[in-house]
């Protein structure tokens, strides 16, 4: 057989830690393995504790990291770690958007204060209480 006759083998599955690294979910394979070992990764709703777990196209990965939960559907295994646009082609993001709503149903934004303006006034405290409790709370 010559070099031209060699069949090309296309991987249909890949190690979970490698895929997380190729998809740029984490900065290194070591961090990916630590995330998996810590039990913060699920594949098709099953908690995974081995970084060598194989994932393939169609698997749904749920990741709890960086104070948020991401749900990713594997589209393809990676062949190398490339730029972010290439990494985004490896998965479909199924994470629902986070929307904070108040009781009226409108999007609620937390009250803001300009840094360096000193202690909150009584009016500021009442606005914070309205935001937190929905109505002015009484203090005893």
Short mmCIF file of N, CA and C in Angstrom, two decimals:
data_model
loop_
_atom_site.label_atom_id
_atom_site.label_comp_id
_atom_site.label_asym_id
_atom_site.label_seq_id
_atom_site.Cartn_x
_atom_site.Cartn_y
_atom_site.Cartn_z
N UNK A 1 0.83 -1.18 0.00
CA UNK A 1 0.00 0.00 0.00
C UNK A 1 0.87 1.24 0.00
N UNK A 2 0.52 2.19 -0.76
CA UNK A 2 1.24 3.46 -0.79
C UNK A 2 0.52 4.46 0.09
N UNK A 3 1.09 5.63 0.22
CA UNK A 3 0.51 6.68 1.05
C UNK A 3 -0.86 7.12 0.54
N UNK A 4 -1.08 7.01 -0.78
CA UNK A 4 -2.36 7.44 -1.33
C UNK A 4 -3.47 6.43 -1.07
N UNK A 5 -3.11 5.18 -0.87
CA UNK A 5 -4.11 4.14 -0.67
C UNK A 5 -4.56 4.02 0.79
N UNK A 6 -3.93 4.77 1.68
CA UNK A 6 -4.25 4.67 3.10
C UNK A 6 -5.63 5.29 3.35
N UNK A 7 -6.53 4.53 3.97
CA UNK A 7 -7.86 5.10 4.23
C UNK A 7 -7.79 6.17 5.31
N UNK A 8 -8.64 7.16 5.15
CA UNK A 8 -8.72 8.25 6.12
C UNK A 8 -9.72 7.84 7.19
N UNK A 9 -9.30 7.87 8.42
CA UNK A 9 -10.17 7.50 9.53
C UNK A 9 -10.73 8.76 10.15
N UNK A 10 -12.04 8.89 10.17
CA UNK A 10 -12.70 10.04 10.77
C UNK A 10 -13.26 9.60 12.11
N UNK A 11 -12.88 10.30 13.16
CA UNK A 11 -13.34 9.95 14.50
C UNK A 11 -14.82 10.27 14.65
N UNK A 12 -15.57 9.32 15.20
CA UNK A 12 -16.98 9.57 15.45
C UNK A 12 -17.23 9.92 16.91
N UNK A 13 -16.27 9.61 17.77
CA UNK A 13 -16.39 9.99 19.17
C UNK A 13 -15.05 10.53 19.65
N UNK A 14 -15.09 11.17 20.81
CA UNK A 14 -13.89 11.81 21.32
C UNK A 14 -13.96 11.85 22.85
N UNK A 15 -12.81 11.90 23.50
CA UNK A 15 -12.77 12.04 24.95
C UNK A 15 -13.45 13.33 25.37
N UNK A 16 -14.17 13.30 26.47
CA UNK A 16 -14.91 14.46 26.95
C UNK A 16 -13.99 15.63 27.27
N UNK A 17 -12.89 15.38 27.96
CA UNK A 17 -12.00 16.48 28.30
C UNK A 17 -11.39 17.14 27.07
N UNK A 18 -11.07 16.34 26.07
CA UNK A 18 -10.54 16.89 24.81
C UNK A 18 -11.59 17.73 24.10
N UNK A 19 -12.83 17.23 24.07
CA UNK A 19 -13.89 17.96 23.38
C UNK A 19 -14.16 19.30 24.07
N UNK A 20 -14.18 19.31 25.41
CA UNK A 20 -14.40 20.56 26.14
C UNK A 20 -13.30 21.57 25.83
N UNK A 21 -12.09 21.07 25.67
CA UNK A 21 -10.97 21.95 25.35
C UNK A 21 -11.05 22.44 23.92
N UNK A 22 -11.33 21.54 22.97
CA UNK A 22 -11.46 21.94 21.57
C UNK A 22 -12.60 22.94 21.38
N UNK A 23 -13.69 22.77 22.11
CA UNK A 23 -14.86 23.66 21.98
C UNK A 23 -14.67 24.96 22.75
N UNK A 24 -13.53 25.12 23.39
CA UNK A 24 -13.18 26.33 24.14
C UNK A 24 -14.13 26.62 25.29
N UNK A 25 -14.62 25.56 25.93
CA UNK A 25 -15.43 25.72 27.13
C UNK A 25 -14.51 26.03 28.31
N UNK A 26 -13.32 25.44 28.32
CA UNK A 26 -12.31 25.66 29.35
C UNK A 26 -10.98 26.02 28.69
N UNK A 27 -10.07 26.55 29.48
CA UNK A 27 -8.80 27.02 28.92
C UNK A 27 -7.77 25.92 28.70
N UNK A 28 -7.89 24.81 29.44
CA UNK A 28 -6.90 23.74 29.29
C UNK A 28 -7.56 22.39 29.50
N UNK A 29 -6.90 21.34 29.03
CA UNK A 29 -7.42 19.98 29.24
C UNK A 29 -7.36 19.61 30.70
N UNK A 30 -6.39 20.13 31.41
CA UNK A 30 -6.30 19.86 32.85
C UNK A 30 -7.52 20.42 33.57
N UNK A 31 -7.92 21.64 33.22
CA UNK A 31 -9.11 22.22 33.83
C UNK A 31 -10.37 21.45 33.41
N UNK A 32 -10.40 20.98 32.18
CA UNK A 32 -11.54 20.19 31.71
C UNK A 32 -11.65 18.90 32.51
N UNK A 33 -10.53 18.23 32.71
CA UNK A 33 -10.53 16.99 33.47
C UNK A 33 -10.94 17.24 34.92
N UNK A 34 -10.47 18.34 35.50
CA UNK A 34 -10.83 18.67 36.88
C UNK A 34 -12.33 18.96 36.99
N UNK A 35 -12.89 19.61 35.99
CA UNK A 35 -14.33 19.90 35.98
C UNK A 35 -15.14 18.61 35.93
N UNK A 36 -14.69 17.67 35.12
CA UNK A 36 -15.39 16.38 35.00
C UNK A 36 -15.25 15.57 36.28
N UNK A 37 -14.05 15.49 36.83
CA UNK A 37 -13.82 14.72 38.05
C UNK A 37 -14.61 15.30 39.22
N UNK A 38 -14.80 16.62 39.24
CA UNK A 38 -15.56 17.27 40.31
C UNK A 38 -17.05 16.99 40.20
N UNK A 39 -17.48 16.35 39.11
CA UNK A 39 -18.89 16.02 38.94
C UNK A 39 -19.74 17.16 38.43
N UNK A 40 -19.13 18.13 37.77
CA UNK A 40 -19.86 19.29 37.28
C UNK A 40 -20.27 19.16 35.81
N UNK A 41 -20.10 17.97 35.25
CA UNK A 41 -20.45 17.73 33.85
C UNK A 41 -21.40 16.54 33.76
N UNK A 42 -22.44 16.70 32.96
CA UNK A 42 -23.37 15.60 32.70
C UNK A 42 -23.44 15.39 31.19
N UNK A 43 -23.51 14.14 30.80
CA UNK A 43 -23.69 13.80 29.39
C UNK A 43 -25.00 13.03 29.29
N UNK A 44 -25.92 13.56 28.53
CA UNK A 44 -27.26 12.97 28.39
C UNK A 44 -27.89 12.71 29.76
N UNK A 45 -27.81 13.71 30.64
CA UNK A 45 -28.38 13.70 31.99
C UNK A 45 -27.69 12.76 32.98
N UNK A 46 -26.61 12.11 32.57
CA UNK A 46 -25.87 11.21 33.45
C UNK A 46 -24.63 11.95 33.97
N UNK A 47 -24.44 11.97 35.29
CA UNK A 47 -23.25 12.61 35.85
C UNK A 47 -22.02 11.79 35.48
N UNK A 48 -21.02 12.45 34.97
CA UNK A 48 -19.80 11.81 34.50
C UNK A 48 -18.66 12.19 35.45
N UNK A 49 -17.86 11.20 35.85
CA UNK A 49 -16.72 11.48 36.72
C UNK A 49 -15.40 11.02 36.09
N UNK A 50 -15.45 10.56 34.85
CA UNK A 50 -14.23 10.14 34.15
C UNK A 50 -14.01 11.04 32.94
N UNK A 51 -12.84 11.65 32.87
CA UNK A 51 -12.54 12.54 31.76
C UNK A 51 -12.41 11.78 30.45
N UNK A 52 -12.24 10.47 30.51
CA UNK A 52 -12.07 9.68 29.30
C UNK A 52 -13.40 9.24 28.69
N UNK A 53 -14.50 9.68 29.27
CA UNK A 53 -15.83 9.33 28.73
C UNK A 53 -15.92 9.80 27.27
N UNK A 54 -16.39 8.94 26.39
CA UNK A 54 -16.51 9.28 24.98
C UNK A 54 -17.80 10.04 24.72
N UNK A 55 -17.71 11.10 23.93
CA UNK A 55 -18.89 11.84 23.48
C UNK A 55 -18.90 11.82 21.97
N UNK A 56 -20.10 11.82 21.41
CA UNK A 56 -20.22 11.83 19.95
C UNK A 56 -21.33 12.79 19.56
N UNK A 57 -21.49 12.97 18.26
CA UNK A 57 -22.50 13.90 17.75
C UNK A 57 -23.87 13.50 18.26
N UNK A 58 -24.63 14.50 18.72
CA UNK A 58 -25.97 14.26 19.23
C UNK A 58 -26.05 14.20 20.74
N UNK A 59 -24.92 14.04 21.43
CA UNK A 59 -24.92 14.02 22.89
C UNK A 59 -25.18 15.43 23.42
N UNK A 60 -25.89 15.51 24.54
CA UNK A 60 -26.17 16.79 25.19
C UNK A 60 -25.33 16.85 26.46
N UNK A 61 -24.52 17.89 26.56
CA UNK A 61 -23.61 18.07 27.69
C UNK A 61 -24.09 19.24 28.52
N UNK A 62 -24.26 19.02 29.82
CA UNK A 62 -24.64 20.07 30.75
C UNK A 62 -23.45 20.35 31.65
N UNK A 63 -23.02 21.60 31.68
CA UNK A 63 -21.82 21.99 32.41
C UNK A 63 -22.17 23.07 33.43
N UNK A 64 -21.75 22.86 34.67
CA UNK A 64 -21.92 23.86 35.71
C UNK A 64 -20.54 24.43 36.02
N UNK A 65 -20.29 25.64 35.56
CA UNK A 65 -18.99 26.27 35.80
C UNK A 65 -19.14 27.78 35.69
N UNK A 66 -18.28 28.48 36.36
CA UNK A 66 -18.23 29.94 36.31
C UNK A 66 -19.57 30.56 36.72
N UNK A 67 -20.20 30.01 37.75
CA UNK A 67 -21.46 30.51 38.30
C UNK A 67 -22.61 30.50 37.30
N UNK A 68 -22.60 29.57 36.37
CA UNK A 68 -23.71 29.43 35.43
C UNK A 68 -23.78 28.01 34.90
N UNK A 69 -24.90 27.69 34.31
CA UNK A 69 -25.11 26.35 33.74
C UNK A 69 -25.22 26.52 32.23
N UNK A 70 -24.43 25.71 31.51
CA UNK A 70 -24.50 25.73 30.05
C UNK A 70 -24.96 24.37 29.56
N UNK A 71 -25.83 24.38 28.56
CA UNK A 71 -26.31 23.15 27.93
C UNK A 71 -25.86 23.20 26.48
N UNK A 72 -25.01 22.23 26.10
CA UNK A 72 -24.44 22.21 24.76
C UNK A 72 -24.75 20.88 24.09
N UNK A 73 -25.14 20.93 22.83
CA UNK A 73 -25.37 19.72 22.04
C UNK A 73 -24.17 19.54 21.12
N UNK A 74 -23.54 18.38 21.20
CA UNK A 74 -22.36 18.10 20.40
C UNK A 74 -22.79 17.94 18.94
N UNK A 75 -22.19 18.73 18.06
CA UNK A 75 -22.47 18.64 16.63
C UNK A 75 -21.42 17.78 15.94
N UNK A 76 -20.16 17.96 16.38
CA UNK A 76 -19.06 17.21 15.76
C UNK A 76 -17.90 17.10 16.74
N UNK A 77 -17.10 16.05 16.62
CA UNK A 77 -15.88 15.99 17.43
C UNK A 77 -14.85 16.95 16.85
N UNK A 78 -13.97 17.44 17.70
CA UNK A 78 -12.94 18.37 17.23
C UNK A 78 -11.73 17.64 16.71
N UNK A 79 -11.00 18.29 15.83
CA UNK A 79 -9.76 17.71 15.33
C UNK A 79 -8.54 18.46 15.86
N UNK A 80 -8.74 19.74 16.19
CA UNK A 80 -7.68 20.54 16.79
C UNK A 80 -8.32 21.76 17.46
N UNK A 81 -7.59 22.38 18.37
CA UNK A 81 -8.09 23.58 19.03
C UNK A 81 -7.76 24.76 18.14
N UNK A 82 -8.79 25.37 17.61
CA UNK A 82 -8.60 26.48 16.69
C UNK A 82 -9.21 27.75 17.25
N UNK A 83 -9.45 28.71 16.37
CA UNK A 83 -10.04 29.97 16.81
C UNK A 83 -11.50 29.78 17.27
N UNK A 84 -12.02 30.77 17.99
CA UNK A 84 -13.36 30.68 18.56
C UNK A 84 -14.46 30.43 17.52
N UNK A 85 -14.43 31.04 16.33
CA UNK A 85 -15.47 30.74 15.35
C UNK A 85 -15.49 29.26 14.93
N UNK A 86 -14.30 28.65 14.83
CA UNK A 86 -14.23 27.23 14.50
C UNK A 86 -14.74 26.38 15.67
N UNK A 87 -14.43 26.78 16.88
CA UNK A 87 -14.88 26.04 18.06
C UNK A 87 -16.39 26.11 18.20
N UNK A 88 -17.00 27.22 17.81
CA UNK A 88 -18.46 27.37 17.92
C UNK A 88 -19.19 26.42 16.98
N UNK A 89 -18.52 25.92 15.96
CA UNK A 89 -19.15 24.97 15.03
C UNK A 89 -19.22 23.56 15.60
N UNK A 90 -18.53 23.31 16.70
CA UNK A 90 -18.53 21.98 17.30
C UNK A 90 -19.78 21.71 18.15
N UNK A 91 -20.52 22.76 18.52
CA UNK A 91 -21.67 22.56 19.38
C UNK A 91 -22.80 23.52 19.05
N UNK A 92 -23.98 23.17 19.53
CA UNK A 92 -25.16 24.03 19.45
C UNK A 92 -25.51 24.40 20.88
N UNK A 93 -25.59 25.68 21.16
CA UNK A 93 -25.86 26.13 22.53
C UNK A 93 -27.35 26.08 22.80
N UNK A 94 -27.77 25.22 23.73
CA UNK A 94 -29.17 25.06 24.10
C UNK A 94 -29.49 25.75 25.42
N UNK A 95 -28.57 26.52 25.95
CA UNK A 95 -28.75 27.18 27.24
C UNK A 95 -29.87 28.20 27.13
N UNK A 96 -30.89 28.10 28.00
CA UNK A 96 -31.96 29.10 27.95
C UNK A 96 -31.44 30.44 28.44
N UNK A 97 -31.94 31.53 27.86
CA UNK A 97 -31.47 32.85 28.30
C UNK A 97 -31.96 33.14 29.71
N UNK A 98 -31.15 33.85 30.47
CA UNK A 98 -31.50 34.22 31.83
C UNK A 98 -32.19 35.57 31.79
N UNK A 99 -33.45 35.60 32.25
CA UNK A 99 -34.21 36.84 32.27
C UNK A 99 -34.74 37.03 33.69
N UNK A 100 -34.39 38.14 34.29
CA UNK A 100 -34.91 38.47 35.61
C UNK A 100 -36.16 39.30 35.42
N UNK A 101 -37.24 38.90 36.06
CA UNK A 101 -38.51 39.61 35.91
C UNK A 101 -39.04 40.02 37.27
N UNK A 102 -39.72 41.17 37.28
CA UNK A 102 -40.37 41.59 38.51
C UNK A 102 -41.80 41.06 38.52
N UNK A 103 -42.57 41.42 39.52
CA UNK A 103 -43.92 40.89 39.65
C UNK A 103 -44.84 41.34 38.52
N UNK A 104 -44.57 42.48 37.92
CA UNK A 104 -45.42 42.97 36.82
C UNK A 104 -45.11 42.24 35.52
N UNK A 105 -44.03 41.46 35.48
CA UNK A 105 -43.69 40.71 34.29
C UNK A 105 -42.65 41.39 33.42
N UNK A 106 -42.31 42.62 33.74
CA UNK A 106 -41.30 43.33 32.96
C UNK A 106 -39.91 42.94 33.46
N UNK A 107 -38.95 43.08 32.58
CA UNK A 107 -37.58 42.76 32.98
C UNK A 107 -37.14 43.72 34.07
N UNK A 108 -36.66 43.17 35.17
CA UNK A 108 -36.25 43.99 36.31
C UNK A 108 -34.75 44.16 36.31
N UNK A 109 -34.32 45.36 36.48
CA UNK A 109 -32.90 45.64 36.60
C UNK A 109 -32.63 46.03 38.04
N UNK A 110 -31.56 45.55 38.60
CA UNK A 110 -31.27 45.91 39.99
C UNK A 110 -30.98 47.40 40.10
N UNK A 111 -31.35 48.00 41.22
CA UNK A 111 -31.05 49.42 41.39
C UNK A 111 -29.54 49.63 41.42
N UNK A 112 -29.10 50.69 40.85
CA UNK A 112 -27.67 50.97 40.78
C UNK A 112 -27.35 52.25 41.52
N UNK A 113 -26.14 52.31 42.01
CA UNK A 113 -25.64 53.51 42.68
C UNK A 113 -24.31 53.88 42.04
N UNK A 114 -24.08 55.14 41.95
CA UNK A 114 -22.81 55.61 41.41
C UNK A 114 -21.74 55.37 42.48
N UNK A 115 -20.65 54.69 42.13
CA UNK A 115 -19.61 54.44 43.13
C UNK A 115 -19.06 55.74 43.71
N UNK A 116 -18.81 55.74 45.00
CA UNK A 116 -18.22 56.91 45.65
C UNK A 116 -19.23 57.93 46.11
N UNK A 117 -20.52 57.60 46.11
CA UNK A 117 -21.53 58.58 46.52
C UNK A 117 -21.83 58.50 48.01
N UNK A 118 -21.12 57.66 48.74
CA UNK A 118 -21.32 57.60 50.18
C UNK A 118 -22.33 56.54 50.58
N UNK A 119 -22.80 56.64 51.80
CA UNK A 119 -23.76 55.68 52.33
C UNK A 119 -25.10 55.83 51.64
N UNK A 120 -25.85 54.73 51.55
CA UNK A 120 -27.20 54.85 50.98
C UNK A 120 -28.09 55.70 51.89
N UNK A 121 -28.93 56.49 51.27
CA UNK A 121 -29.87 57.30 52.03
C UNK A 121 -31.08 56.45 52.40
N UNK A 122 -31.98 57.04 53.17
CA UNK A 122 -33.20 56.33 53.55
C UNK A 122 -34.02 56.01 52.30
N UNK A 123 -34.02 56.92 51.36
CA UNK A 123 -34.75 56.70 50.10
C UNK A 123 -34.14 55.53 49.32
N UNK A 124 -32.80 55.49 49.26
CA UNK A 124 -32.12 54.38 48.57
C UNK A 124 -32.47 53.05 49.23
N UNK A 125 -32.48 53.02 50.58
CA UNK A 125 -32.80 51.79 51.29
C UNK A 125 -34.21 51.34 50.98
N UNK A 126 -35.15 52.28 50.93
CA UNK A 126 -36.54 51.92 50.62
C UNK A 126 -36.66 51.36 49.20
N UNK A 127 -35.93 51.93 48.27
CA UNK A 127 -35.95 51.41 46.89
C UNK A 127 -35.37 50.00 46.84
N UNK A 128 -34.31 49.76 47.60
CA UNK A 128 -33.74 48.41 47.66
C UNK A 128 -34.73 47.43 48.28
N UNK A 129 -35.41 47.86 49.34
CA UNK A 129 -36.40 47.00 49.98
C UNK A 129 -37.55 46.67 49.02
N UNK A 130 -37.98 47.66 48.24
CA UNK A 130 -39.04 47.41 47.26
C UNK A 130 -38.58 46.40 46.22
N UNK A 131 -37.33 46.51 45.82
CA UNK A 131 -36.81 45.60 44.81
C UNK A 131 -36.70 44.18 45.36
N UNK A 132 -36.20 44.06 46.58
CA UNK A 132 -36.00 42.74 47.17
C UNK A 132 -37.29 42.06 47.57
N UNK A 133 -38.19 42.79 48.21
CA UNK A 133 -39.39 42.19 48.79
C UNK A 133 -40.65 42.45 47.97
N UNK A 134 -40.59 43.31 47.02
CA UNK A 134 -41.78 43.62 46.22
C UNK A 134 -42.61 44.72 46.84
N UNK A 135 -42.40 45.04 48.09
CA UNK A 135 -43.09 46.14 48.77
C UNK A 135 -42.17 46.65 49.85
N UNK A 136 -42.48 47.83 50.34
CA UNK A 136 -41.65 48.39 51.41
C UNK A 136 -41.78 47.53 52.65
N UNK A 137 -40.67 47.04 53.12
CA UNK A 137 -40.70 46.20 54.32
C UNK A 137 -40.59 47.09 55.54
N UNK A 138 -41.23 46.65 56.60
CA UNK A 138 -41.21 47.42 57.84
C UNK A 138 -40.08 46.88 58.71
N UNK A 139 -39.38 47.77 59.30
CA UNK A 139 -38.30 47.38 60.21
C UNK A 139 -38.79 47.59 61.63
N UNK A 140 -38.40 46.66 62.50
CA UNK A 140 -38.83 46.80 63.88
C UNK A 140 -37.75 47.35 64.73
#
